[in-house]
Structure formats: structure tokens, C-alpha cells
């Protein structure tokens, strides 16, 4: 997430296996869809595949991993396949091929009972359309997932009340959905997802129907909750600013395929192609880039009295202090001097932003 001074995305490794692993995932719609994969038709552009075979590859050979505690954003325009992808993760849509593993469970090969347990107890989803039960009060909407699990009324209401307070809905426990604003209804949806303490949260464009100010408030709420709860999240959006604000890493999709995966800084600093370059052209770079992207190699004559910052410090956060200092900024990681940032490096980013605005 890019609203903090430093950004260090969680990383899966041998000691800490991925919370979610997707390998060569396909979803093809149309007749004889399973025959497309591995054939020459699989390499056709989407419109040609549809013309030649009557099939559409909504998700095309996608692989990625998400570390525990990471916010992984999938971004793309309408029709890019992002919503189909997130639904394939729990087999709300059946994948045509490939594997999905959630905390060690093979989702694609799972039995009905295993899949039901996964959806009830380990994964929760927040949709754009809130899906609240209109005849139930907030407290009982939040507790609904626990009720399905068989949790007793007193226990589930106690847990729901805690989550209602956590998402800022205290005082509205006994309201009905039609008595709440859109933003408050989405908070109920978020609370319902959190009530079961899932290991993985899936968001499918949850804020896209909200007014801009309410949308911003909800984005900030997700950031605040993530700081407290450290959940693994996959967040779907068509909004680049939302992706940059929320994501530890971003996967950009086009026509069912991965175009680029990287941190916000990597995507802005090194767009994979013209499609991504177009997306990020208006992004204020100082809000996203870290000192790693503007530092230079140390020189013997550099001052040793300057400020010390990590390479993951965002340029905007460093700018005021750096420009006010008479010395260069010393970039230090793990006790080692890795680079120098001088005023010129900061000003190049700021001036470039001003020229874009002009």
C-alpha cells in the first residue's frame, strides 16, 4: 500500500509458502473449450479465437503467487477477465485448466465437501453489489456466515458486534439495510466477510458503485483494517489509482492475459508495454516511486552527515526533509549504505510531474 512512508510487500518463500498459488489457469467459454488449450488456436488473439472456434479465453494461462498478509490487486479494463479470474479461485466459475492452491488446499481437485468447507471457513468474498439480506438487521447480516457454520446465536452475535465496531458501524447494529447509505451498506458487507476470520479475502470491485468521497473513505478503511488484521487479500479493480493506493503488488490484465506483475513503483517506473505506459502516464510519480528508483551510487566526497532513509521510502515522503537539508540523503538498507539521493534527483521527479499536469 502506498500511503505509508515505506513499502515492503510480503514475499512467499520456502519457509513461508504462498497463501494463494495460481498456476497456468485457463477459463475458456464456448463449445469444446477444453480442446483449445494446447492447440494452435490457444495462441490466437481473442477476437480471432472467437471467430475461428466460437470460444473466448476469459482467463488465459495465468500464474501468480500471493504471500500471507499481502494485498494483491488485479487491475484491468472491462472485459479483461479480472472478475472471471477471482471467481475461478474458489470455483464459483469452474476453471478449464490449471491449478489453484489456497493454504495448501488444491481447490481445482477438491471434493464438494472440501470446497464447501473452504468457502465457509477459510475464504470470504466482498462483491460490488452488497448482497445484504433486507429483512435482517445489521448485526444479523454480519453474523450470517457464522449462522451457516452452526455457531450459536449468542456467540455469533457477540462476534458480529465486535466486527461492527471494528468497521465503524457502532450504533447501527439494529438498523436494516435500506436505512443505511451505500457506504455503510458496503461496510456491512465487509464486516460480514471479516466475521468468520477468513485466511483469504477476495474483493470484486467492491467500491466501484460508490460516490468518489465514500469510495475514498472505504479505501482508507481497507488500509486501516489491513494494518490491524494483516489479512491476505486479492482485490479486483478497474481503477489504477485504487490499485496503486491499496496494492502491495499489482497484476495488470488485458484480454484474459497477464501484461505485468509488480509493485506500484515497479509498474510506474518500468511499464511492460505501451498499454501499461498509457495507464500510468498521468500518475504523480513522487507518490509512488521509492528512493530506490532515484538514488545514485555513493561517492567518496558525499557528506556522511545527511539524513538516513531506507530505499523503500516513497519520494513524496522524503522530499520535504531532503530539500530542507544541507546534506544529501544517505539510503541505508540493513545497515549498509546502498545509495545517495540529492536535491537534483528529487527535483527531477517533481518537475516532471508539473510538466505532465501542464
Tab-separated table of C-alpha atoms in Angstrom, residues 86-95 102 105 107-108 110-125 145-146 148-149 192-193 196-202:
chain	number	residue	atom	x	y	z
A	86	UNK	CA	-11.331	-14.099	-8.993
A	87	UNK	CA	-14.367	-16.358	-9.328
A	88	UNK	CA	-12.175	-19.191	-10.560
A	89	UNK	CA	-10.157	-19.022	-7.340
A	90	UNK	CA	-12.960	-20.670	-5.348
A	91	UNK	CA	-14.630	-22.350	-8.323
A	92	UNK	CA	-17.650	-20.091	-8.399
A	93	UNK	CA	-16.683	-20.420	-12.060
A	94	UNK	CA	-15.080	-23.746	-12.907
A	95	UNK	CA	-11.606	-23.329	-14.456
A	102	UNK	CA	-5.154	-21.898	-1.081
A	105	UNK	CA	-5.601	-26.982	-0.392
A	107	UNK	CA	-9.036	-26.050	-4.999
A	108	UNK	CA	-9.453	-27.403	-8.531
A	110	UNK	CA	-11.210	-30.511	-4.170
A	111	UNK	CA	-14.302	-32.568	-3.394
A	112	UNK	CA	-17.635	-30.829	-2.874
A	113	UNK	CA	-17.326	-31.131	0.905
A	114	UNK	CA	-13.750	-29.760	0.926
A	115	UNK	CA	-14.779	-26.897	-1.333
A	116	UNK	CA	-17.768	-26.112	0.882
A	117	UNK	CA	-15.525	-26.048	3.961
A	118	UNK	CA	-13.045	-23.771	2.159
A	119	UNK	CA	-15.747	-21.274	1.206
A	120	UNK	CA	-17.392	-21.314	4.637
A	121	UNK	CA	-14.350	-21.221	6.874
A	122	UNK	CA	-11.253	-20.055	5.037
A	123	UNK	CA	-12.221	-17.645	2.241
A	124	UNK	CA	-14.652	-14.715	2.186
A	125	UNK	CA	-15.714	-12.538	-0.730
A	145	UNK	CA	-21.822	-16.620	7.759
A	146	UNK	CA	-21.372	-17.766	11.352
A	148	UNK	CA	-24.381	-21.014	8.314
A	149	UNK	CA	-21.450	-22.604	10.155
A	192	UNK	CA	-19.781	-9.966	7.192
A	193	UNK	CA	-16.659	-11.131	5.333
A	196	UNK	CA	-15.632	-15.563	10.101
A	197	UNK	CA	-11.933	-14.662	10.417
A	198	UNK	CA	-11.063	-15.944	6.913
A	199	UNK	CA	-7.488	-16.582	5.860
A	200	UNK	CA	-8.153	-15.075	2.416
A	201	UNK	CA	-10.347	-12.129	1.447
A	202	UNK	CA	-11.460	-11.678	-2.162
